[in-house]
Structures are given as structure tokens and as C-alpha cells.
PDB file of C-alpha atoms (C1' of nucleotides) in Angstrom:
ATOM      1  CA  MET A 145       8.814 187.623 237.735  1.00 48.00           C
ATOM      2  CA  GLU A 146      12.121 188.714 238.633  1.00 41.00           C
ATOM      3  CA  SER A 147      13.060 192.637 237.880  1.00 40.00           C
ATOM      4  CA  HIS A 148      15.119 193.741 235.532  1.00 40.00           C
ATOM      5  CA  GLN A 149      17.331 195.853 237.590  1.00 39.00           C
ATOM      6  CA  ALA A 150      20.507 195.510 236.180  1.00 39.00           C
ATOM      7  CA  LEU A 151      21.353 197.866 234.297  1.00 38.00           C
ATOM      8  CA  LEU A 152      24.256 197.964 231.835  1.00 38.00           C
ATOM      9  CA  PRO A 153      26.269 200.313 230.968  1.00 39.00           C
ATOM     10  CA  SER A 154      25.414 202.432 228.293  1.00 36.00           C
ATOM     11  CA  PRO A 155      25.567 201.947 224.611  1.00 37.00           C
ATOM     12  CA  SER A 156      28.236 204.662 224.889  1.00 34.00           C
ATOM     13  CA  SER A 157      27.288 206.719 221.978  1.00 35.00           C
ATOM     14  CA  SER A 158      24.691 207.023 219.682  1.00 36.00           C
ATOM     15  CA  LEU A 159      21.069 207.135 220.339  1.00 39.00           C
ATOM     16  CA  PRO A 160      19.633 203.448 219.269  1.00 41.00           C
ATOM     17  CA  SER A 161      18.105 203.772 215.997  1.00 42.00           C
ATOM     18  CA  ILE A 162      15.405 200.594 215.369  1.00 43.00           C
ATOM     19  CA  LEU A 163      15.364 199.120 211.988  1.00 45.00           C
ATOM     20  CA  SER A 164      13.223 197.120 209.802  1.00 46.00           C
ATOM     21  CA  SER A 165      13.459 193.288 210.392  1.00 43.00           C
ATOM     22  CA  SER A 166      14.853 193.105 206.935  1.00 41.00           C
ATOM     23  CA  GLU A 167      17.476 194.609 207.810  1.00 42.00           C
ATOM     24  CA  ALA A 168      18.330 193.426 211.337  1.00 43.00           C
ATOM     25  CA  PHE A 169      18.310 190.298 209.826  1.00 42.00           C
ATOM     26  CA  SER A 170      19.773 189.627 206.296  1.00 40.00           C
ATOM     27  CA  LYS A 171      21.716 187.357 207.771  1.00 42.00           C
ATOM     28  CA  ASP A 172      20.173 184.887 210.913  1.00 44.00           C
ATOM     29  CA  PRO A 173      23.447 183.930 212.886  1.00 45.00           C
ATOM     30  CA  ASP A 174      21.296 181.070 214.703  1.00 47.00           C
ATOM     31  CA  GLY A 175      18.965 180.461 211.482  1.00 43.00           C
ATOM     32  CA  LEU A 176      16.228 182.451 213.960  1.00 45.00           C
ATOM     33  CA  LEU A 177      14.633 184.251 211.190  1.00 43.00           C
ATOM     34  CA  PRO A 178      14.152 181.084 207.923  1.00 37.00           C
ATOM     35  CA  ARG A 179      13.423 182.702 204.449  1.00 36.00           C
ATOM     36  CA  LYS A 180       9.635 183.086 205.399  1.00 36.00           C
ATOM     37  CA  GLU A 181      10.604 185.897 207.297  1.00 38.00           C
ATOM     38  CA  LEU A 182      13.747 187.272 204.500  1.00 34.00           C
ATOM     39  CA  ALA A 183      10.684 187.099 201.719  1.00 31.00           C
ATOM     40  CA  VAL A 184       7.672 188.272 204.255  1.00 35.00           C
ATOM     41  CA  ALA A 185      10.065 191.079 204.790  1.00 35.00           C
ATOM     42  CA  ALA A 186      10.810 191.391 201.809  1.00 33.00           C
ATOM     43  CA  HIS A 187       7.285 191.795 200.608  1.00 33.00           C
ATOM     44  CA  ALA A 188       7.116 195.451 203.147  1.00 36.00           C
ATOM     45  CA  GLY A 189       5.892 193.434 206.516  1.00 35.00           C
ATOM     46  CA  GLU A 190       3.522 191.385 204.541  1.00 39.00           C
ATOM     47  CA  THR A 191       1.844 189.548 207.811  1.00 37.00           C
ATOM     48  CA  PRO A 192       0.573 185.781 207.564  1.00 38.00           C
ATOM     49  CA  PHE A 193      -2.648 186.449 209.772  1.00 39.00           C
ATOM     50  CA  ARG A 194      -5.338 183.662 209.538  1.00 41.00           C
ATOM     51  CA  SER A 195      -9.152 184.840 209.861  1.00 39.00           C
ATOM     52  CA  HIS A 196      -9.246 183.261 213.236  1.00 40.00           C
ATOM     53  CA  PRO A 197     -11.252 180.168 212.926  1.00 40.00           C
ATOM     54  CA  GLU A 198     -13.582 180.206 216.267  1.00 40.00           C
ATOM     55  CA  ALA A 199     -14.268 176.721 215.969  1.00 37.00           C
ATOM     56  CA  SER A 200     -12.160 174.949 218.753  1.00 37.00           C
ATOM     57  CA  GLY A 201     -10.819 171.870 217.274  1.00 38.00           C
ATOM     58  CA  GLY A 202     -13.171 169.492 215.676  1.00 38.00           C
ATOM     59  CA  SER A 203     -15.534 170.578 212.657  1.00 37.00           C
ATOM     60  CA  PRO A 204     -13.235 173.070 209.831  1.00 40.00           C
ATOM     61  CA  PRO A 205     -15.345 176.392 209.321  1.00 40.00           C
ATOM     62  CA  SER A 206     -15.776 176.839 205.776  1.00 38.00           C
ATOM     63  CA  GLN A 207     -15.098 180.137 205.812  1.00 37.00           C
ATOM     64  CA  LYS A 208     -13.679 181.424 203.301  1.00 37.00           C
ATOM     65  CA  SER A 209     -16.023 183.443 200.347  1.00 35.00           C
ATOM     66  CA  GLU A 210     -14.628 187.108 201.069  1.00 40.00           C
ATOM     67  CA  ASN A 211     -11.196 187.253 201.127  1.00 38.00           C
ATOM     68  CA  LYS A 212      -9.768 184.339 201.691  1.00 39.00           C
ATOM     69  CA  ARG A 213      -6.561 186.302 203.761  1.00 40.00           C
ATOM     70  CA  GLU A 214      -6.016 189.555 204.774  1.00 45.00           C
ATOM     71  CA  LYS A 215      -3.204 191.222 204.432  1.00 50.00           C
ATOM     72  CA  LYS A 216      -2.204 194.184 206.759  1.00 58.00           C
ATOM     73  CA  ASN A 217       1.006 196.046 206.598  1.00 64.00           C
ATOM     74  CA  ILE A 218       1.307 195.913 209.906  1.00 68.00           C
ATOM     75  CA  PRO A 219       4.931 197.184 211.321  1.00 73.00           C
ATOM     76  CA  ARG A 220       7.917 194.876 212.762  1.00 78.00           C
ATOM     77  CA  PHE A 221      10.497 196.352 214.743  1.00 80.00           C
ATOM     78  CA  ALA A 222      12.812 194.140 215.764  1.00 78.00           C
ATOM     79  CA  PHE A 223      16.077 194.614 217.944  1.00 78.00           C
ATOM     80  CA  GLN A 224      18.460 192.708 220.468  1.00 77.00           C
ATOM     81  CA  THR A 225      19.103 192.987 224.339  1.00 76.00           C
ATOM     82  CA  ARG A 226      21.233 192.251 226.847  1.00 71.00           C
ATOM     83  CA  SER A 227      20.069 190.776 229.832  1.00 66.00           C
ATOM     84  CA  VAL A 228      19.519 187.853 231.623  1.00 61.00           C
ATOM     85  CA  VAL A 229      15.421 188.407 231.979  1.00 63.00           C
ATOM     86  CA  ASP A 230      13.921 187.154 228.474  1.00 63.00           C
ATOM     87  CA  VAL A 231      11.429 189.908 229.229  1.00 65.00           C
ATOM     88  CA  LEU A 232      11.614 193.607 229.613  1.00 70.00           C
ATOM     89  CA  ASP A 233       9.939 196.012 231.162  1.00 71.00           C
ATOM     90  CA  ASP A 234       9.138 198.625 228.369  1.00 74.00           C
ATOM     91  CA  GLY A 235       5.879 200.422 230.132  1.00 79.00           C
ATOM     92  CA  TYR A 236       3.048 198.174 228.742  1.00 85.00           C
ATOM     93  CA  ARG A 237       0.998 194.745 230.050  1.00 87.00           C
ATOM     94  CA  TRP A 238       1.635 191.669 227.615  1.00 90.00           C
ATOM     95  CA  ARG A 239       0.084 188.259 228.407  1.00 93.00           C
ATOM     96  CA  LYS A 240       2.005 185.331 227.584  1.00 94.00           C
ATOM     97  CA  TYR A 241       0.130 183.321 225.573  1.00 93.00           C
ATOM     98  CA  GLY A 242       2.369 180.445 223.928  1.00 93.00           C
ATOM     99  CA  GLN A 243       5.567 179.055 223.779  1.00 93.00           C
ATOM    100  CA  LYS A 244       6.923 176.700 221.090  1.00 92.00           C
ATOM    101  CA  ALA A 245      10.789 175.263 220.324  1.00 89.00           C
ATOM    102  CA  VAL A 246      12.569 176.869 217.067  1.00 88.00           C
ATOM    103  CA  LYS A 247      15.033 174.434 215.637  1.00 86.00           C
ATOM    104  CA  ASN A 248      18.571 175.355 215.355  1.00 81.00           C
ATOM    105  CA  ALA A 249      17.352 177.718 218.824  1.00 82.00           C
ATOM    106  CA  LYS A 250      18.897 176.070 222.110  1.00 84.00           C
ATOM    107  CA  PHE A 251      15.637 177.716 224.174  1.00 88.00           C
ATOM    108  CA  PRO A 252      12.111 178.308 223.159  1.00 90.00           C
ATOM    109  CA  ARG A 253      10.306 181.798 221.881  1.00 92.00           C
ATOM    110  CA  SER A 254       8.041 183.162 223.695  1.00 93.00           C
ATOM    111  CA  TYR A 255       5.296 184.640 222.354  1.00 94.00           C
ATOM    112  CA  PHE A 256       3.000 187.789 224.495  1.00 93.00           C
ATOM    113  CA  ARG A 257       0.722 190.071 223.605  1.00 92.00           C
ATOM    114  CA  CYS A 258      -0.207 193.441 224.310  1.00 90.00           C
ATOM    115  CA  ILE A 259      -4.138 193.434 225.951  1.00 86.00           C
ATOM    116  CA  HIS A 260      -5.727 196.330 225.451  1.00 82.00           C
ATOM    117  CA  GLN A 261      -9.506 197.578 223.789  1.00 78.00           C
ATOM    118  CA  GLY A 262      -7.780 197.599 220.385  1.00 78.00           C
ATOM    119  CA  CYS A 263      -4.837 196.913 220.927  1.00 84.00           C
ATOM    120  CA  ILE A 264      -3.414 194.032 219.116  1.00 82.00           C
ATOM    121  CA  VAL A 265      -0.121 194.264 219.389  1.00 88.00           C
ATOM    122  CA  LYS A 266       2.403 191.417 219.615  1.00 91.00           C
ATOM    123  CA  LYS A 267       5.606 190.757 221.001  1.00 90.00           C
ATOM    124  CA  GLN A 268       7.893 187.696 220.178  1.00 90.00           C
ATOM    125  CA  ILE A 269      11.230 186.912 222.267  1.00 89.00           C
ATOM    126  CA  GLN A 270      13.557 184.809 221.344  1.00 88.00           C
ATOM    127  CA  ARG A 271      16.950 184.140 223.540  1.00 85.00           C
ATOM    128  CA  LEU A 272      20.403 183.366 221.015  1.00 82.00           C
ATOM    129  CA  SER A 273      21.235 179.985 221.842  1.00 72.00           C
ATOM    130  CA  THR A 274      24.783 180.365 220.950  1.00 73.00           C
ATOM    131  CA  ASP A 275      25.093 184.110 223.173  1.00 75.00           C
ATOM    132  CA  GLU A 276      21.984 183.639 225.929  1.00 72.00           C
ATOM    133  CA  GLY A 277      23.346 186.987 227.192  1.00 77.00           C
ATOM    134  CA  LEU A 278      21.581 188.310 223.857  1.00 80.00           C
ATOM    135  CA  VAL A 279      18.092 188.439 223.466  1.00 84.00           C
ATOM    136  CA  VAL A 280      16.044 189.236 220.227  1.00 85.00           C
ATOM    137  CA  THR A 281      12.600 190.850 220.892  1.00 87.00           C
ATOM    138  CA  THR A 282      10.487 191.558 217.818  1.00 88.00           C
ATOM    139  CA  TYR A 283       7.508 193.590 218.398  1.00 87.00           C
ATOM    140  CA  GLU A 284       4.367 193.262 215.767  1.00 86.00           C
ATOM    141  CA  GLY A 285       2.045 196.318 215.304  1.00 84.00           C
ATOM    142  CA  VAL A 286       1.779 199.375 217.642  1.00 80.00           C
ATOM    143  CA  HIS A 287      -0.135 200.636 220.673  1.00 78.00           C
ATOM    144  CA  ASN A 288      -2.630 202.633 219.697  1.00 74.00           C
ATOM    145  CA  HIS A 289      -2.749 203.995 223.820  1.00 81.00           C
ATOM    146  CA  PRO A 290      -0.292 205.596 225.615  1.00 73.00           C
ATOM    147  CA  VAL A 291       1.846 204.060 228.166  1.00 70.00           C
ATOM    148  CA  GLU A 292       0.018 203.050 231.330  1.00 63.00           C
ATOM    149  CA  LYS A 293       4.412 203.704 233.228  1.00 61.00           C
ATOM    150  CA  SER A 294       6.604 206.999 233.158  1.00 56.00           C
ATOM    151  CA  LYS A 295       8.638 206.351 229.836  1.00 54.00           C
ATOM    152  CA  GLU A 296      11.958 205.543 232.569  1.00 55.00           C
ATOM    153  CA  SER A 297      11.264 201.869 231.613  1.00 52.00           C
ATOM    154  CA  PHE A 298      11.513 202.346 228.129  1.00 56.00           C
ATOM    155  CA  GLU A 299      14.761 204.663 228.724  1.00 56.00           C
ATOM    156  CA  ASN A 300      16.262 202.029 230.599  1.00 59.00           C
ATOM    157  CA  ILE A 301      15.733 199.370 227.511  1.00 56.00           C
ATOM    158  CA  LEU A 302      17.417 201.864 225.420  1.00 60.00           C
ATOM    159  CA  SER A 303      19.891 201.496 227.576  1.00 56.00           C
ATOM    160  CA  GLN A 304      19.987 197.413 227.241  1.00 55.00           C
ATOM    161  CA  MET A 305      19.162 197.413 223.788  1.00 58.00           C
ATOM    162  CA  GLN A 306      22.027 197.199 220.693  1.00 54.00           C
ATOM    163  CA  ILE A 307      21.444 197.267 217.229  1.00 50.00           C
ATOM    164  CA  TYR A 308      24.039 195.520 214.712  1.00 46.00           C
ATOM    165  CA  PRO A 309      24.778 197.015 211.762  1.00 41.00           C
ATOM    166  CA  SER A 310      22.935 194.143 209.495  1.00 38.00           C
ATOM    167  CA  PHE A 311      25.955 193.558 207.783  1.00 38.00           C
ATOM    168  CA  GLY A 312      28.285 192.924 210.565  1.00 38.00           C
ATOM    169  CA  LEU A 313      27.544 190.672 214.136  1.00 41.00           C
ATOM    170  CA  PRO A 314      27.829 191.282 217.250  1.00 44.00           C
ATOM    171  CA  HIS A 315      31.361 191.171 219.037  1.00 43.00           C
ATOM    172  CA  LYS A 316      31.761 187.887 221.310  1.00 43.00           C
ATOM    173  CA  ASP A 317      34.181 190.266 223.537  1.00 39.00           C
ATOM    174  CA  SER A 318      31.355 193.070 224.215  1.00 40.00           C
ATOM    175  CA  ILE A 319      29.166 190.043 224.394  1.00 38.00           C
ATOM    176  CA  ILE A 320      29.747 189.961 228.419  1.00 40.00           C
ATOM    177  CA  SER A 321      28.907 185.479 229.074  1.00 42.00           C
ATOM    178  CA  ASP A 322      27.403 185.347 232.053  1.00 44.00           C
ATOM    179  CA  SER A 323      26.798 181.769 233.757  1.00 41.00           C
TER     180      SER A 323
ATOM    181  C1'  DC B 153     -10.907 184.774 243.949  1.00 96.26           C
ATOM    182  C1'  DG B 154      -8.612 186.723 239.679  1.00 96.26           C
ATOM    183  C1'  DG B 155      -5.539 187.505 236.547  1.00 96.26           C
ATOM    184  C1'  DG B 156      -1.136 185.164 234.652  1.00 96.26           C
ATOM    185  C1'  DT B 157       1.160 182.151 233.442  1.00 96.26           C
ATOM    186  C1'  DT B 158       2.240 177.275 231.699  1.00 96.26           C
ATOM    187  C1'  DT B 159       1.607 173.317 228.361  1.00 96.26           C
ATOM    188  C1'  DG B 160      -0.698 170.366 224.840  1.00 96.26           C
ATOM    189  C1'  DA B 161      -2.965 169.988 220.641  1.00 96.26           C
ATOM    190  C1'  DC B 162      -4.155 171.607 216.406  1.00 96.26           C
ATOM    191  C1'  DC B 163      -4.195 174.568 212.262  1.00 96.26           C
ATOM    192  C1'  DC B 164      -1.720 176.403 208.127  1.00 96.26           C
ATOM    193  C1'  DG B 165       1.939 177.384 204.892  1.00 96.26           C
ATOM    194  C1'  DC B 166       6.257 176.368 202.524  1.00 96.26           C
ATOM    195  C1'  DG B 167       9.625 173.112 200.840  1.00 96.26           C
ATOM    196  C1'  DC B 168      10.590 169.259 198.988  1.00 96.26           C
TER     197       DC B 168
ATOM    198  C1'  DG C 127       1.040 164.644 198.267  1.00 96.26           C
ATOM    199  C1'  DC C 128       2.757 164.490 202.050  1.00 96.26           C
ATOM    200  C1'  DG C 129       6.430 166.376 206.374  1.00 96.26           C
ATOM    201  C1'  DC C 130       8.707 169.638 208.738  1.00 96.26           C
ATOM    202  C1'  DG C 131       8.570 174.627 211.065  1.00 96.26           C
ATOM    203  C1'  DG C 132       6.526 177.476 213.525  1.00 96.26           C
ATOM    204  C1'  DG C 133       1.933 180.293 215.335  1.00 96.26           C
ATOM    205  C1'  DT C 134      -2.267 180.337 217.951  1.00 96.26           C
ATOM    206  C1'  DC C 135      -5.847 178.733 221.348  1.00 96.26           C
ATOM    207  C1'  DA C 136      -7.339 176.721 225.088  1.00 96.26           C
ATOM    208  C1'  DA C 137      -7.628 174.397 229.014  1.00 96.26           C
ATOM    209  C1'  DA C 138      -5.808 173.783 233.167  1.00 96.26           C
ATOM    210  C1'  DC C 139      -2.764 175.231 236.672  1.00 96.26           C
ATOM    211  C1'  DC C 140       0.100 178.375 239.981  1.00 96.26           C
ATOM    212  C1'  DC C 141       0.180 182.325 242.740  1.00 96.26           C
ATOM    213  C1'  DG C 142      -0.785 186.551 244.202  1.00 96.26           C
TER     214       DG C 142
END
DNA sequence: CGGGTTTGACCCGCGC
DNA sequence: GCGCGGGTCAAACCCG
């Protein structure tokens, strides 16, 4: 794809602090995160992880002996970034495994997965319908392997990262309406 | 040729 | 119990 070399002015002062999804989306502006997300977040970041049915369309496996569902505490981090591109280069390698349009959202949501041995980190990218200039990036899990690229890339994102208080929405004045 | 991306279909969980 | 919504996987296609 294209490079997001569109360097935007840094957030003036204070370094961006990543907040958990529960606080980041205490109030969904566009209904991006349904009550389920909030409920899950309230449960200490519980992830509705499925048991990976190898069966490929056809006969549903009857595997439900042991625990029906593994409850793994996967840390989730959500933040909004302002960029012309949906995918930001954070230095890791991501592979898109799906795209689905969510309700209340004009733009479809993209699902990415980190390609690594033992790295099951997933990334979710959704562009706001009201503000196409804002992109919501949600990280799920943590990488257990160093970044192959320079941290410069990450700093680049930090510069573009815009964290908003849970009780405050970004002012439209700050939003630079492209198009 | 390989890797990565794209689109569709299928499945699960929850709500009503 | 059924329907809606969201999430994931698989196969096919495209690009490098």
C-alpha cells in the first residue's frame, strides 16, 4: 500500500497515554463498540475466544468435552489516530484476515493478525463514519518478539496518536476534514 | 512463484 | 426459538 508519510503536527505536549478499551470507549460515539465490548471490558478484558474448530464448513465437530471456552486474559488497547491511511506502520508485520462492515459505521472494519511464531496478536482497524480523518485502532494481545523495524516508526505513530478522555470527545475544530 | 490481499460464506453469542 | 451482528476462515485473485 502507500506509505503514511503524512507527518502530522505532534499533540503539542504531554505524551500520549494508552488507555484500556473500557475507558477509551465508555461512550460509543458512533456505536462502534456495542454493549458487548463494554461488558467484556468490565470483566477484566475477557475475550470471546473460540475453540478453533478445524472443521471447514460441513460437519460441526462435537468437541466440547473439557472446558467449552478458554478464558484468556488478553490485554486490549484502543486508541484513535489521525491518518489518511487505515493501516499504520507500527514496525510489525500484519496480515489482513478479514473485513466486515459494522452497523452504524459507514466504513468497513479491517481485521489484522500478527504473523509470528507464537505471536497471536490481533489488530482491529475501524475508520469513523462521522470523521473519516479519525481511525480507531484496537490492539489485542502483546507481542513476544522485538520489532524488526526501527522504533522510529512507532514514534511516528505516537506523534499522530490522539488520546481522548473517556468523558470527552474530540472537538470537530481539531479535526482536519480532508476530502 | 510466493506472499499478501480480497470477497464470501459460515459460525457463534447475545438480544428480543 | 429466531434473528441480528460480529468475527473468523477459506479459497481465489493480484501484485511484486
